[in-house]
Amino acid sequence: MAKLCLVFFIISLVIAMPWTQAFPLDNWPQRHKDQKETVTNLQFYFHDTVSGKNPSAIKVAQSADTEKSPTLFGAIMMADDPLTQGPDPNSKLVGRAQGLYGSAGQSEVCLIMAMNFAFIDGIYNGSSISLLGKNSAMSPVREMPIVGGTGLFRLARGYAIAKTLWFDITTGDAIVGYNVTVVH
Ligand SMILES: *[C@@H]1O[C@H](CO)[C@@H](O)[C@H](O)[C@H]1NC(C)=O
Ligand SMILES: *[C@@H]1O[C@H](CO)[C@@H](O)[C@H](O)[C@H]1NC(C)=O
């Protein structure tokens, strides 16, 4: 019996090992002060294609009443949209906007955006920022919060100014200019 207990004890130790080794166990909270911050301004173009054979944004859910709503209230889209350096869709790809946007307004056209903007260009390759907020898509200019980031943009906070450059009212395809300012 004692032997069996010892065996179980050793097995449990082995199973627990990856967790005990993930981080040092001593001084689990540590305070660091005086870290300098950087301000970065990013300007790029967001291409949202909902029509055609290869849409970059697809509807993944809606309510039973969404089709009756003039604002398509309740529709949720999943997007993997290219971000380019210039407004031309064929200009240099600098990243991708991946995530969800949904119709959140009953009497106005507005979207709730929850998207990750992942960059691939230069030193920003592999870094990302997270956008979360309301997008009044029919307004010529709107502001949305940047709530976080990864890589070079760790701890990012800031704002995105979005301006629609081109919008096809029949298909819903759009090209939107983004001017993002982040502190990180
Ligand atoms: C970005 O990084 C990935 C992985 O490190 C690499 O494969 C890719 O070629 C890089 N892309 C650019 C555009 O530098
Ligand atoms: C982009 O945003 C920054 C910060 O708000 C501003 O200084 C700059 O003029 C903007 N650029 C354009 C082209 O609007």
GROMACS .gro file of C-alpha atoms in nm, residues 36-159:
model
  124
   36LYS     CA    1   0.911   5.449  -2.155
   37GLU     CA    2   0.622   5.463  -2.399
   38THR     CA    3   0.622   5.494  -2.776
   39VAL     CA    4   0.358   5.660  -2.991
   40THR     CA    5   0.303   5.498  -3.331
   41ASN     CA    6   0.084   5.623  -3.612
   42LEU     CA    7  -0.030   5.369  -3.871
   43GLN     CA    8  -0.211   5.452  -4.194
   44PHE     CA    9  -0.353   5.178  -4.411
   45TYR     CA   10  -0.658   5.074  -4.612
   46PHE     CA   11  -0.914   4.811  -4.516
   47HIS     CA   12  -1.080   4.615  -4.798
   48ASP     CA   13  -1.410   4.455  -4.701
   49THR     CA   14  -1.553   4.241  -4.980
   50VAL     CA   15  -1.889   4.079  -4.911
   51SER     CA   16  -1.990   4.006  -5.273
   52GLY     CA   17  -1.861   3.776  -5.546
   53LYS     CA   18  -1.706   3.431  -5.541
   54ASN     CA   19  -1.430   3.509  -5.292
   55PRO     CA   20  -1.577   3.736  -5.026
   56SER     CA   21  -1.341   3.840  -4.746
   57ALA     CA   22  -1.632   3.883  -4.504
   58ILE     CA   23  -1.915   3.632  -4.466
   59LYS     CA   24  -2.238   3.637  -4.269
   60VAL     CA   25  -2.218   3.374  -3.994
   61ALA     CA   26  -2.539   3.446  -3.799
   62GLN     CA   27  -2.852   3.655  -3.788
   63SER     CA   28  -3.184   3.665  -3.603
   64ALA     CA   29  -3.520   3.558  -3.743
   65ASP     CA   30  -3.609   3.929  -3.783
   66THR     CA   31  -3.280   4.057  -3.928
   67GLU     CA   32  -3.405   4.056  -4.289
   68LYS     CA   33  -3.705   4.272  -4.185
   69SER     CA   34  -3.482   4.527  -4.013
   70PRO     CA   35  -3.382   4.833  -4.222
   71THR     CA   36  -3.047   4.829  -4.039
   72LEU     CA   37  -3.005   4.448  -4.061
   73PHE     CA   38  -3.002   4.446  -3.680
   74GLY     CA   39  -2.858   4.120  -3.548
   75ALA     CA   40  -2.650   4.015  -3.849
   76ILE     CA   41  -2.298   3.899  -3.757
   77MET     CA   42  -2.012   3.883  -4.005
   78MET     CA   43  -1.675   3.710  -3.983
   79ALA     CA   44  -1.403   3.891  -4.176
   80ASP     CA   45  -1.050   3.823  -4.291
   81ASP     CA   46  -0.989   4.148  -4.476
   82PRO     CA   47  -0.664   4.257  -4.638
   83LEU     CA   48  -0.499   4.576  -4.511
   84THR     CA   49  -0.293   4.754  -4.776
   85GLN     CA   50  -0.055   5.045  -4.782
   86GLY     CA   51  -0.255   5.239  -5.039
   87PRO     CA   52  -0.622   5.257  -5.135
   88ASP     CA   53  -0.562   5.037  -5.444
   89PRO     CA   54  -0.647   4.674  -5.353
   90ASN     CA   55  -0.332   4.570  -5.541
   91SER     CA   56  -0.103   4.793  -5.338
   92LYS     CA   57   0.137   4.641  -5.085
   93LEU     CA   58  -0.026   4.410  -4.827
   94VAL     CA   59   0.070   4.526  -4.478
   95GLY     CA   60  -0.160   4.305  -4.271
   96ARG     CA   61  -0.500   4.149  -4.223
   97ALA     CA   62  -0.805   4.249  -4.020
   98GLN     CA   63  -0.952   3.932  -3.874
   99GLY     CA   64  -1.257   3.915  -3.654
  100LEU     CA   65  -1.622   3.990  -3.614
  101TYR     CA   66  -1.848   4.281  -3.686
  102GLY     CA   67  -2.221   4.280  -3.625
  103SER     CA   68  -2.517   4.510  -3.675
  104ALA     CA   69  -2.581   4.655  -3.331
  105GLY     CA   70  -2.823   4.939  -3.414
  106GLN     CA   71  -3.201   4.911  -3.440
  107SER     CA   72  -3.265   5.260  -3.574
  108GLU     CA   73  -2.920   5.352  -3.711
  109VAL     CA   74  -2.669   5.160  -3.917
  110CYS     CA   75  -2.394   5.085  -3.670
  111LEU     CA   76  -2.157   4.797  -3.624
  112ILE     CA   77  -1.991   4.656  -3.318
  113MET     CA   78  -1.636   4.566  -3.424
  114ALA     CA   79  -1.419   4.310  -3.245
  115MET     CA   80  -1.117   4.269  -3.469
  116ASN     CA   81  -0.752   4.181  -3.461
  117PHE     CA   82  -0.532   4.379  -3.701
  118ALA     CA   83  -0.224   4.162  -3.761
  119PHE     CA   84   0.065   4.323  -3.948
  120ILE     CA   85   0.320   4.153  -4.174
  121ASP     CA   86   0.528   4.445  -4.296
  122GLY     CA   87   0.884   4.522  -4.186
  123ILE     CA   88   0.949   4.538  -3.813
  124TYR     CA   89   0.574   4.511  -3.748
  125ASN     CA   90   0.559   4.159  -3.897
  126GLY     CA   91   0.399   3.940  -3.628
  127SER     CA   92   0.269   4.231  -3.419
  128SER     CA   93  -0.100   4.310  -3.383
  129ILE     CA   94  -0.350   4.553  -3.235
  130SER     CA   95  -0.703   4.484  -3.110
  131LEU     CA   96  -0.991   4.710  -3.206
  132LEU     CA   97  -1.315   4.699  -3.007
  133GLY     CA   98  -1.594   4.950  -3.045
  134LYS     CA   99  -1.886   5.099  -3.233
  135ASN     CA  100  -1.849   5.179  -3.600
  136SER     CA  101  -2.118   5.415  -3.733
  137ALA     CA  102  -2.042   5.290  -4.080
  138MET     CA  103  -2.256   5.549  -4.260
  139SER     CA  104  -2.078   5.846  -4.102
  140PRO     CA  105  -1.798   5.980  -4.320
  141VAL     CA  106  -1.554   5.974  -4.025
  142ARG     CA  107  -1.572   5.766  -3.706
  143GLU     CA  108  -1.346   5.688  -3.415
  144MET     CA  109  -1.295   5.350  -3.250
  145PRO     CA  110  -1.084   5.242  -2.953
  146ILE     CA  111  -0.770   5.029  -2.975
  147VAL     CA  112  -0.772   4.825  -2.657
  148GLY     CA  113  -0.455   4.618  -2.674
  149GLY     CA  114  -0.183   4.463  -2.882
  150THR     CA  115   0.088   4.201  -2.916
  151GLY     CA  116   0.456   4.199  -3.016
  152LEU     CA  117   0.582   4.555  -3.069
  153PHE     CA  118   0.233   4.674  -2.974
  154ARG     CA  119   0.218   4.505  -2.633
  155LEU     CA  120   0.006   4.708  -2.390
  156ALA     CA  121  -0.117   4.927  -2.677
  157ARG     CA  122  -0.401   5.168  -2.626
  158GLY     CA  123  -0.521   5.429  -2.866
  159TYR     CA  124  -0.772   5.513  -3.129
   0.00000   0.00000   0.00000
